[in-house]
mmCIF file of N, CA and C in Angstrom:
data_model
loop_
_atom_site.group_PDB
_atom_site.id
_atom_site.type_symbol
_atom_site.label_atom_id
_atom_site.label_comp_id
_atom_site.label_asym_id
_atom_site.label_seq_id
_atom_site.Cartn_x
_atom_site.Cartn_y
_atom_site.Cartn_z
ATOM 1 N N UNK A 1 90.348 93.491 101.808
ATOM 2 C CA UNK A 1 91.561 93.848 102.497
ATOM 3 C C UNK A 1 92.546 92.679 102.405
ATOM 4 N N UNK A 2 93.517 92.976 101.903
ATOM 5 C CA UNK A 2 94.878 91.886 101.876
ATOM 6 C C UNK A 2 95.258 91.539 103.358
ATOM 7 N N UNK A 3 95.728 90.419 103.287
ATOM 8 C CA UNK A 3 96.480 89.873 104.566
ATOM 9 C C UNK A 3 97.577 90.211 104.834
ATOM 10 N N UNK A 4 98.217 90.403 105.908
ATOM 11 C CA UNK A 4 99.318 90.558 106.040
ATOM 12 C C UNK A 4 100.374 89.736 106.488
ATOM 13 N N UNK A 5 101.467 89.912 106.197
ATOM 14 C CA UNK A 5 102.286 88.209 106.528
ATOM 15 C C UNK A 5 103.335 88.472 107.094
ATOM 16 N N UNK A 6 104.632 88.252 108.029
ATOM 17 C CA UNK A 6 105.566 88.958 108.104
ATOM 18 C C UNK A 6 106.992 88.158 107.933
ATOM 19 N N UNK A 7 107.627 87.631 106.773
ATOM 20 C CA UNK A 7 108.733 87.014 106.578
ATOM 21 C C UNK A 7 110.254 88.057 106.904
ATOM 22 N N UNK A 8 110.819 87.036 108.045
ATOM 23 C CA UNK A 8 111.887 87.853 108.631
ATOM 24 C C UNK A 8 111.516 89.227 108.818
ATOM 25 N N UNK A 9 111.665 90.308 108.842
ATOM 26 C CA UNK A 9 111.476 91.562 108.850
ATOM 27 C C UNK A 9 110.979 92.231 108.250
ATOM 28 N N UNK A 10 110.346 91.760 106.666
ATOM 29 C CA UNK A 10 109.532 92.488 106.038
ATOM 30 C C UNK A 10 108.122 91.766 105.906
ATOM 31 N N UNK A 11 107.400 92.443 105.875
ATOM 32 C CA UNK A 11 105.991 92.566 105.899
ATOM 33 C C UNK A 11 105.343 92.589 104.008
ATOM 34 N N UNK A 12 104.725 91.242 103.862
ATOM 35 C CA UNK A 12 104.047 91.185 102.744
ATOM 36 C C UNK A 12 102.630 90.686 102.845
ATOM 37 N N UNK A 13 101.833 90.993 101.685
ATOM 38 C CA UNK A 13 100.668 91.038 101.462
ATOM 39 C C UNK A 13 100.149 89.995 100.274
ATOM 40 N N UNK A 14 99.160 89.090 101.273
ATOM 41 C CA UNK A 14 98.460 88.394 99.996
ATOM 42 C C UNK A 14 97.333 88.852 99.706
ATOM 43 N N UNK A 15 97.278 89.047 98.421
ATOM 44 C CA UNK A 15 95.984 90.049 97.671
ATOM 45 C C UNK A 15 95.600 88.825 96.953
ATOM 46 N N UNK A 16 94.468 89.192 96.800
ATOM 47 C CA UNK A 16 93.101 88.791 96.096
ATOM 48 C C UNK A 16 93.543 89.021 94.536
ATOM 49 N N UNK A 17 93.860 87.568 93.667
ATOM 50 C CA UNK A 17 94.596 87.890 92.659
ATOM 51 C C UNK A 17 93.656 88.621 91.393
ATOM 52 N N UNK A 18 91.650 88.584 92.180
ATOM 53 C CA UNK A 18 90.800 88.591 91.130
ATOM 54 C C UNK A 18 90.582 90.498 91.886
ATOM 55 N N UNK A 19 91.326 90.851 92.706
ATOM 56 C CA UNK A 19 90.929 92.070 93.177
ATOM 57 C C UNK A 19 92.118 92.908 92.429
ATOM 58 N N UNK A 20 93.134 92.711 92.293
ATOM 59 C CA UNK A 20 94.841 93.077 91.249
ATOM 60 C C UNK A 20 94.159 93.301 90.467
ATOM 61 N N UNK A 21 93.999 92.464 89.457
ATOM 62 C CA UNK A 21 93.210 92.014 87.927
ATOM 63 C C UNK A 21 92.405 93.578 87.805
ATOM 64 N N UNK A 22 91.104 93.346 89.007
ATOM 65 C CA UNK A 22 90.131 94.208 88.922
ATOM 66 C C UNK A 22 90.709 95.504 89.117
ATOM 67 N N UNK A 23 91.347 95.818 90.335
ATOM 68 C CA UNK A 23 92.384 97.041 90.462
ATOM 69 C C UNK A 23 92.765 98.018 89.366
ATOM 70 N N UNK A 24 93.342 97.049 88.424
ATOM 71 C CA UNK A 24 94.463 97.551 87.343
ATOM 72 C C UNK A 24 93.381 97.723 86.134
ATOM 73 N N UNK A 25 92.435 97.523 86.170
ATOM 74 C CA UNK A 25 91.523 97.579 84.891
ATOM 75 C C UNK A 25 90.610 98.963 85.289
ATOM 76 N N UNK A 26 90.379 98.947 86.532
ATOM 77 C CA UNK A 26 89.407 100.116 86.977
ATOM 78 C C UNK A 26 90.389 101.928 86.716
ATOM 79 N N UNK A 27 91.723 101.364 87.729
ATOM 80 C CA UNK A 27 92.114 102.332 87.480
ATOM 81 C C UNK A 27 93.260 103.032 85.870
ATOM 82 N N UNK A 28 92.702 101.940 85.016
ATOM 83 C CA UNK A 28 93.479 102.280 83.996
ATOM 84 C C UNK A 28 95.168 101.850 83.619
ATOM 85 N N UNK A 29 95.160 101.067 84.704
ATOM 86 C CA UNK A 29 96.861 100.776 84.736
ATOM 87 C C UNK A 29 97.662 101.234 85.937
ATOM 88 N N UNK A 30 97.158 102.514 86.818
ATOM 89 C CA UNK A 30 97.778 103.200 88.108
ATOM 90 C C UNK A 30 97.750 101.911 88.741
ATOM 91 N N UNK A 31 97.198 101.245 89.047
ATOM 92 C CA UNK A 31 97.654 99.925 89.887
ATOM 93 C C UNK A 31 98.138 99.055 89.511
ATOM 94 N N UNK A 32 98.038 99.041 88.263
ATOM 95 C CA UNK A 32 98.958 97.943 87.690
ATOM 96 C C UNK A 32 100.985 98.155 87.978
ATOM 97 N N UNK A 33 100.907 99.311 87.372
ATOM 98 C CA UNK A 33 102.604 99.613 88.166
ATOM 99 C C UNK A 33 102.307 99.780 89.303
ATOM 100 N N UNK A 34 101.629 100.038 90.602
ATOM 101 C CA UNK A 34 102.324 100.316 91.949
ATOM 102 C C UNK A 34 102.291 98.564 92.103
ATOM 103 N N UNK A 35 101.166 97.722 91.752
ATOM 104 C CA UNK A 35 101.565 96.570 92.226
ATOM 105 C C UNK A 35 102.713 95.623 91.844
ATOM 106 N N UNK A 36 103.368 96.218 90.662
ATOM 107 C CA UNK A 36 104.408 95.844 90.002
ATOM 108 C C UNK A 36 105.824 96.028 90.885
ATOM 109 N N UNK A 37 105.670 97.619 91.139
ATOM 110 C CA UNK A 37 106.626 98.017 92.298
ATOM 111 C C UNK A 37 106.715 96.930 93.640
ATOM 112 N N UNK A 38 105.625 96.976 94.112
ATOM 113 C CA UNK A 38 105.580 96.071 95.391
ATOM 114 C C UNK A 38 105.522 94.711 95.346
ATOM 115 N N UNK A 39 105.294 94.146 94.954
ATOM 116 C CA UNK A 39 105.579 92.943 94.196
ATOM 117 C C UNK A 39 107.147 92.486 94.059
ATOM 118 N N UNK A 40 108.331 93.462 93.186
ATOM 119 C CA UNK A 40 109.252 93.005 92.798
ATOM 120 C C UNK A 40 109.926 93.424 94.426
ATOM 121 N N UNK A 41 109.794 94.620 94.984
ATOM 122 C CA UNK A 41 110.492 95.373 96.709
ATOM 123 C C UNK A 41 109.857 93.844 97.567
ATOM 124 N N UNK A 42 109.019 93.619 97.430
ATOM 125 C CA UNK A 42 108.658 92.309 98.607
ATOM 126 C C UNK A 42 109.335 91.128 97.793
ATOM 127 N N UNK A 43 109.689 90.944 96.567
ATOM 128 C CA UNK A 43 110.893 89.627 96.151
ATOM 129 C C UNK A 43 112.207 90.186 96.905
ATOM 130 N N UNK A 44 112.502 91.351 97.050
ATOM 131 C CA UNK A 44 113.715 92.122 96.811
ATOM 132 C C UNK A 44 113.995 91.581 99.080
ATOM 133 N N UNK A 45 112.892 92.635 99.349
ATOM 134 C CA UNK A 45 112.967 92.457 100.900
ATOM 135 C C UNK A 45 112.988 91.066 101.305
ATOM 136 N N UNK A 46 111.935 90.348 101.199
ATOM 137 C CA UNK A 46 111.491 89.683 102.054
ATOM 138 C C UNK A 46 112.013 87.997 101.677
ATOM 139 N N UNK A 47 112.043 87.951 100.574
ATOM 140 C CA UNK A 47 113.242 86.767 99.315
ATOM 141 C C UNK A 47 114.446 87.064 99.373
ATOM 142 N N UNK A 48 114.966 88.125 99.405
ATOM 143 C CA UNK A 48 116.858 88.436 99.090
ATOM 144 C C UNK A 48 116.912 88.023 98.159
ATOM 145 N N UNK A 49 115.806 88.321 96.748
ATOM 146 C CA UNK A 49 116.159 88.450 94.851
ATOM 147 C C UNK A 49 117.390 89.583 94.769
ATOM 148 N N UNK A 50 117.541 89.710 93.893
ATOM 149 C CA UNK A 50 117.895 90.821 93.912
ATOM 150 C C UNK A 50 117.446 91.497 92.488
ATOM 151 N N UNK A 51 116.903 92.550 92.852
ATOM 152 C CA UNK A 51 115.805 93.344 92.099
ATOM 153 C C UNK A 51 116.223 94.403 92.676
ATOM 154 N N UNK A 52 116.440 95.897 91.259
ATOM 155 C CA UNK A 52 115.361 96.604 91.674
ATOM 156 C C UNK A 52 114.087 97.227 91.429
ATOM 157 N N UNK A 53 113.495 97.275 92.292
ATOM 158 C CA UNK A 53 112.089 97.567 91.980
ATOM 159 C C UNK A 53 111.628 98.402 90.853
ATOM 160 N N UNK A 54 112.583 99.928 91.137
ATOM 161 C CA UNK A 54 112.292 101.246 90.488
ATOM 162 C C UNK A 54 113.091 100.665 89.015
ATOM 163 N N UNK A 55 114.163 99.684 89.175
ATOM 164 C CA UNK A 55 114.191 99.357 87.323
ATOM 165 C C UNK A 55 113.357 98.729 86.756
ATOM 166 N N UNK A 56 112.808 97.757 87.646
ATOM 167 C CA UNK A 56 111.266 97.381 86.983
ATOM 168 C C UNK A 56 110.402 97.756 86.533
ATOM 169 N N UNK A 57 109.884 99.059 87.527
ATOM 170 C CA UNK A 57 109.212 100.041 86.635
ATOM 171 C C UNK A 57 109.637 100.633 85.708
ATOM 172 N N UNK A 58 110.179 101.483 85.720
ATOM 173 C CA UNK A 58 111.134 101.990 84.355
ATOM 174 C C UNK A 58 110.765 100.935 82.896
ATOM 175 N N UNK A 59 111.395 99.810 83.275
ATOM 176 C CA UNK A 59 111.487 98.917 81.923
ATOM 177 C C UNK A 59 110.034 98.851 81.447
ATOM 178 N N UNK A 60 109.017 98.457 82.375
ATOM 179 C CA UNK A 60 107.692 98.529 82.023
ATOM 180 C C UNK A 60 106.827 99.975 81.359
ATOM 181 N N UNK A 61 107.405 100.453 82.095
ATOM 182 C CA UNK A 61 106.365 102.190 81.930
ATOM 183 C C UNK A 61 107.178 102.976 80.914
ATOM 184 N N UNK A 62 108.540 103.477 80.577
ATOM 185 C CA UNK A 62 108.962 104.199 79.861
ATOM 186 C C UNK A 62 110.042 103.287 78.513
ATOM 187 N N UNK A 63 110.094 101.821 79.489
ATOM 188 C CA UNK A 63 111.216 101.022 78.576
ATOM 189 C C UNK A 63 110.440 100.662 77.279
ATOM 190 N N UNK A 64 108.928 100.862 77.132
ATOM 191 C CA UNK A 64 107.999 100.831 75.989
ATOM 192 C C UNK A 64 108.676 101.670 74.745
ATOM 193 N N UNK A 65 109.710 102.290 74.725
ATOM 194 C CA UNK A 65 109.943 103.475 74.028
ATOM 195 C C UNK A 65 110.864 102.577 73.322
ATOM 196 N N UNK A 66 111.592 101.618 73.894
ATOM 197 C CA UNK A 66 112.642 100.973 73.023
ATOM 198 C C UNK A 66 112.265 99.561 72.652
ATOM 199 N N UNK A 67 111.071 99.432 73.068
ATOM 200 C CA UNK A 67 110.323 97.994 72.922
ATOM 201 C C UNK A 67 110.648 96.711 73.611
ATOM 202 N N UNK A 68 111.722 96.478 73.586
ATOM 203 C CA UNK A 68 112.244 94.995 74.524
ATOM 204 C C UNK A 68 112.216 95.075 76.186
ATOM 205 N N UNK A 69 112.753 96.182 77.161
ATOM 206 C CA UNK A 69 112.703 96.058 78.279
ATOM 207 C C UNK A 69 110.857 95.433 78.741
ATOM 208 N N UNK A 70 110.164 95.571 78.710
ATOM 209 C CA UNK A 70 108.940 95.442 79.331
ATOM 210 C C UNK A 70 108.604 93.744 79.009
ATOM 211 N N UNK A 71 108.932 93.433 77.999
ATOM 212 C CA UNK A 71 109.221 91.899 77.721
ATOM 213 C C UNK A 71 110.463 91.111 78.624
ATOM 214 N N UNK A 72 111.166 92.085 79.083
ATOM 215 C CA UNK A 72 112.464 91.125 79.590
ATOM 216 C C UNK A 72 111.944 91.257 80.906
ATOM 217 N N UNK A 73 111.213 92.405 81.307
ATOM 218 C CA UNK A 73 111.292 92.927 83.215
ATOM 219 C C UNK A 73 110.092 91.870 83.319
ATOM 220 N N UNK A 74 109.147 91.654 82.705
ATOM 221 C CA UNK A 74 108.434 90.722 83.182
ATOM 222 C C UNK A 74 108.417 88.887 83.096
ATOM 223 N N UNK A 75 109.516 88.544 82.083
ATOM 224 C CA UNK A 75 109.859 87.039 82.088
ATOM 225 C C UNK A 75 111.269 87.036 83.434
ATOM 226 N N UNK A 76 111.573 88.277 83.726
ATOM 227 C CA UNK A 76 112.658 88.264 84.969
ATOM 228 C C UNK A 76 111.758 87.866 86.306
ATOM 229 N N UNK A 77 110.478 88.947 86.016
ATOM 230 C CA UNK A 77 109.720 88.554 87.704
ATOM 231 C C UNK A 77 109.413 87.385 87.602
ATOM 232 N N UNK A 78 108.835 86.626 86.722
ATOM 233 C CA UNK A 78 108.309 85.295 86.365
ATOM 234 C C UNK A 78 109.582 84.662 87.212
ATOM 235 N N UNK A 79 110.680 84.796 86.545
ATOM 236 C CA UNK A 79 112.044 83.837 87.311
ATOM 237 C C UNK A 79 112.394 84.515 88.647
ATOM 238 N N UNK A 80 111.940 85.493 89.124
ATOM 239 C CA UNK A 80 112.284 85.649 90.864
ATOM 240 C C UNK A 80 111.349 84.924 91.156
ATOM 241 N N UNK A 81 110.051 84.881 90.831
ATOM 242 C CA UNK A 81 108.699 84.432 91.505
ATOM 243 C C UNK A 81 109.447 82.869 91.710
ATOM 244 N N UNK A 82 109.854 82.208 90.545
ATOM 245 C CA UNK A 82 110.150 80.880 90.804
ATOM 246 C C UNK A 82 111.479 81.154 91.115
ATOM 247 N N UNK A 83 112.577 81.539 91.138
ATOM 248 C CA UNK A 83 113.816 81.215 91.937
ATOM 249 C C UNK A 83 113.099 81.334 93.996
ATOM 250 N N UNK A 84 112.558 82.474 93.767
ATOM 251 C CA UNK A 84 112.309 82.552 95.549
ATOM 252 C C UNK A 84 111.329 81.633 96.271
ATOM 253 N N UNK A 85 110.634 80.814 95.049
ATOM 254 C CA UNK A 85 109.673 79.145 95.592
ATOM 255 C C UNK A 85 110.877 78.325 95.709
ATOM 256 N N UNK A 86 111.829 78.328 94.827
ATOM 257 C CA UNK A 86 112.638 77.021 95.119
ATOM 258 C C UNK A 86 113.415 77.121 96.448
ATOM 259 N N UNK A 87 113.461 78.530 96.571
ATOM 260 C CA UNK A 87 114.500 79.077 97.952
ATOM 261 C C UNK A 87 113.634 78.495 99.101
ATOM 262 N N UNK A 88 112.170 78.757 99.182
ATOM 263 C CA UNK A 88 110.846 78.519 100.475
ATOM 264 C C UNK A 88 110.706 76.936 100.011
ATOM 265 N N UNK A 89 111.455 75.862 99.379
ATOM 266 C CA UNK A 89 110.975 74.593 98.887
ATOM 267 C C UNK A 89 109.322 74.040 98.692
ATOM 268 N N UNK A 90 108.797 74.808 97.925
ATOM 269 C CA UNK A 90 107.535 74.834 97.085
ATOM 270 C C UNK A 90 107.326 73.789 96.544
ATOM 271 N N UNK A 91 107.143 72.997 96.227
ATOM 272 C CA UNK A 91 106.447 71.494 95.313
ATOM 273 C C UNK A 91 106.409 71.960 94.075
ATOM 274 N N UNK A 92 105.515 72.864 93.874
ATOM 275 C CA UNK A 92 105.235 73.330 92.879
ATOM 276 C C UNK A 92 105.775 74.410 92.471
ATOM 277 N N UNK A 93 105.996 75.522 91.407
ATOM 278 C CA UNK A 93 106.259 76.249 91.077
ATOM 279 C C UNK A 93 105.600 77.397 89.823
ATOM 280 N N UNK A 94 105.690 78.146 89.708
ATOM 281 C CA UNK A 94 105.778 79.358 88.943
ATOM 282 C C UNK A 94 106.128 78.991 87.182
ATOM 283 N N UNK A 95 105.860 78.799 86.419
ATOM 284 C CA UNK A 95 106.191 78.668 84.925
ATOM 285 C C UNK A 95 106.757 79.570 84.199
ATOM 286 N N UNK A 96 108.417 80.007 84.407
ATOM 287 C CA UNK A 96 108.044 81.258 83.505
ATOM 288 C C UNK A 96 107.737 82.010 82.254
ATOM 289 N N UNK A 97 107.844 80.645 81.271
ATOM 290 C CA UNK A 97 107.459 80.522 80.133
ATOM 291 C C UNK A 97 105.748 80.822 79.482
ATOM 292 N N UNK A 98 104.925 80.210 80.599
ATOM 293 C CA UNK A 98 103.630 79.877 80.784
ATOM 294 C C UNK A 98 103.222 81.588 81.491
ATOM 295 N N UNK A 99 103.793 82.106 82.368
ATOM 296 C CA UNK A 99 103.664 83.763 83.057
ATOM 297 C C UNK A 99 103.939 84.448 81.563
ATOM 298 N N UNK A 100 105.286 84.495 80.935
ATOM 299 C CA UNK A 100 105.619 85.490 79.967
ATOM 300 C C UNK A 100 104.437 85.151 78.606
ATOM 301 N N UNK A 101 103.819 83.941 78.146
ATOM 302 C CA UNK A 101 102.712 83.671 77.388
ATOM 303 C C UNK A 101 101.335 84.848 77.658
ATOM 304 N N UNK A 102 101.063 84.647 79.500
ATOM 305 C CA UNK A 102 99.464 85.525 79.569
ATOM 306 C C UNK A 102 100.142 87.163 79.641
ATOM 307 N N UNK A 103 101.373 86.976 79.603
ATOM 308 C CA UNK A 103 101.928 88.904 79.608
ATOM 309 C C UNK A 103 101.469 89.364 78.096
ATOM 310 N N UNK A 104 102.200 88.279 77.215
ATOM 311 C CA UNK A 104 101.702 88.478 75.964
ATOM 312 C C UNK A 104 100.309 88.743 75.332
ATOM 313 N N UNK A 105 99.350 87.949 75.888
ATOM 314 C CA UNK A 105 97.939 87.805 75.970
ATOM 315 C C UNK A 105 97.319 88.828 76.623
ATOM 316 N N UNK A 106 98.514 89.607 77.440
ATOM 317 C CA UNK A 106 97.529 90.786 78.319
ATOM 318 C C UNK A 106 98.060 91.978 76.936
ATOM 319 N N UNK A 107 99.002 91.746 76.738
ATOM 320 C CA UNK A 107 99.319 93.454 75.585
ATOM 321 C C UNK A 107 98.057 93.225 74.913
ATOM 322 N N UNK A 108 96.895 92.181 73.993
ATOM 323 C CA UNK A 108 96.100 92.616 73.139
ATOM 324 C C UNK A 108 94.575 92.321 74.144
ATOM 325 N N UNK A 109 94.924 91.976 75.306
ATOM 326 C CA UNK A 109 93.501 91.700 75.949
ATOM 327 C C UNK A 109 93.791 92.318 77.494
ATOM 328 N N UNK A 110 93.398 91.461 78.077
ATOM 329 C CA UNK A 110 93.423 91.992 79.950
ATOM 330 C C UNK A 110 94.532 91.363 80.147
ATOM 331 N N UNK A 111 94.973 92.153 81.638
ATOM 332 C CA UNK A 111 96.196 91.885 82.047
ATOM 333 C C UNK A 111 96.330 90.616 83.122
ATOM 334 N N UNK A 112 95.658 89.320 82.351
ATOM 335 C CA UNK A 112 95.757 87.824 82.723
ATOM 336 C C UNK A 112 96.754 87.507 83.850
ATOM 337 N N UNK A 113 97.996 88.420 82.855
ATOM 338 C CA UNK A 113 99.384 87.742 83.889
ATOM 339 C C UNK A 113 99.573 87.989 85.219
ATOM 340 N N UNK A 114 98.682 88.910 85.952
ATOM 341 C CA UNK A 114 98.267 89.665 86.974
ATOM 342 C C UNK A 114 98.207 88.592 87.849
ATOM 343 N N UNK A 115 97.073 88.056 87.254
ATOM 344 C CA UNK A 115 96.384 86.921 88.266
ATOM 345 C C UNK A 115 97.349 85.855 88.381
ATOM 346 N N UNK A 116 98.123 85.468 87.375
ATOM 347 C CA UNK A 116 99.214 84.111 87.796
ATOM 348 C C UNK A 116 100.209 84.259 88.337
ATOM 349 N N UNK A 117 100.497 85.787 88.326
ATOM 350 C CA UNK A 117 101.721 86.098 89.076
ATOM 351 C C UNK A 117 101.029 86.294 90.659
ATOM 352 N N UNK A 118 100.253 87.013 90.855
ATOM 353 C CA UNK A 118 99.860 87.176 92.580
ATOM 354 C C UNK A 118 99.750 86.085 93.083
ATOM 355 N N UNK A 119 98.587 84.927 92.208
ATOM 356 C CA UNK A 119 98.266 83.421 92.971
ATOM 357 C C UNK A 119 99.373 82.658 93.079
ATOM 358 N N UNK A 120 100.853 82.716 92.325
ATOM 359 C CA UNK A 120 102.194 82.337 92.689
ATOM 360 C C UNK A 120 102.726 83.131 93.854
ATOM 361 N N UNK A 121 102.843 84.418 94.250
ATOM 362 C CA UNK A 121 103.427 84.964 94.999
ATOM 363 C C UNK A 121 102.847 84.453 96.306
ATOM 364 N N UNK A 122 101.092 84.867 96.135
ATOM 365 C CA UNK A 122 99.967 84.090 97.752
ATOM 366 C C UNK A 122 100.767 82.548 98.136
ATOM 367 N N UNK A 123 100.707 81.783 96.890
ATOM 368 C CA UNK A 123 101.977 80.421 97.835
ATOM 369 C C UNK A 123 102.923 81.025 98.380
ATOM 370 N N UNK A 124 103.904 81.409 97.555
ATOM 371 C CA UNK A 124 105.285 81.665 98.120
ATOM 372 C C UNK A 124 105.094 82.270 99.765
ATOM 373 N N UNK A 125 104.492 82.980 99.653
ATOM 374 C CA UNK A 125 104.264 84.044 100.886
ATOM 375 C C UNK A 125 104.261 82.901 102.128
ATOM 376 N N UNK A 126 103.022 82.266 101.749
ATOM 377 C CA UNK A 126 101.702 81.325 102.799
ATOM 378 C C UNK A 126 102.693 80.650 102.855
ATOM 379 N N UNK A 127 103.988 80.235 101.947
ATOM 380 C CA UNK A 127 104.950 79.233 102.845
ATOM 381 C C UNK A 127 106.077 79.568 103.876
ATOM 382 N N UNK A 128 106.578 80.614 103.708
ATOM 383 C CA UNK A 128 107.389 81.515 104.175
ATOM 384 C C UNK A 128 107.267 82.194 105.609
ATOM 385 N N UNK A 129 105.729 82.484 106.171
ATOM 386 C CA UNK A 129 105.574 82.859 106.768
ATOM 387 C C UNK A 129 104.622 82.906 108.247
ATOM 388 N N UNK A 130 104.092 83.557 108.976
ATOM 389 C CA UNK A 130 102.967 83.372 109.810
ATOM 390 C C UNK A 130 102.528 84.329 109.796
ATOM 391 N N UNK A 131 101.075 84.183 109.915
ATOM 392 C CA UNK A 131 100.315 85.493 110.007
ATOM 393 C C UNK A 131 100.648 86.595 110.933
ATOM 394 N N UNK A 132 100.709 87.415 111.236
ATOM 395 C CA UNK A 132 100.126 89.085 111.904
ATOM 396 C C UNK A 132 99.442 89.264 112.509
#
């Protein structure tokens, strides 16, 4: 069970980045976009990125048809993940060069980038907020 966190008014979740991973492999990918969705709506809510979510999906799930969106929507989350650490003053940060590399690595293998993007978001969150 994910934690729950509550920054300003919206409510986010730190997941288990090896339970995502596992998620999205069991169910074939169905979790891989909803966590994609929620993911970019909790940069969107709870960060003030500005995203939207449902174009995220899109670029990922149907933008495959024109080839480039699914490459751009995911070196973009890479840069909310790290624009919204620098916003919570993080030490560390998000790579997005190093994120868009295991995206690449996930098209011919597992979806790696899963795990570096959640264990970036679990900081961001854990700084941002207090527990529930």
């Amino acid at each position: 069970m994910a934690e729950e966190f509550q920054v300003g008014t919206t409510y986010v979740k730190i997941r288990n980045p090896f339970g995502v991973f596992v998620l999205a492999i069991v169910t074939l990918g169905i979790y891989y976009v909803v966590w994609y969705y929620k993911v970019n709506r909790e940069l969107r809510d709870a960060a003030g990125i500005n995203v939207s979510p449902v174009t995220a999906i899109l670029a990922i799930t149907i933008g495959w048809v024109i080839i480039v969106p699914p490459f751009v929507s995911w070196y973009r989350t890479f840069e909310r993940i790290q624009q919204a650490q620098r916003q919570a003053g993080l030490a560390t940060e998000v790579n997005p060069i190093l994120g868009f590399v295991f995206y690449l690595v996930a098209l011919y293998f597992l979806p790696v980038e899963l795990l570096y993007a959640q264990d970036e978001l679990n900081k961001l969150w854990r700084a941002r907020s207090a527990p529930v």
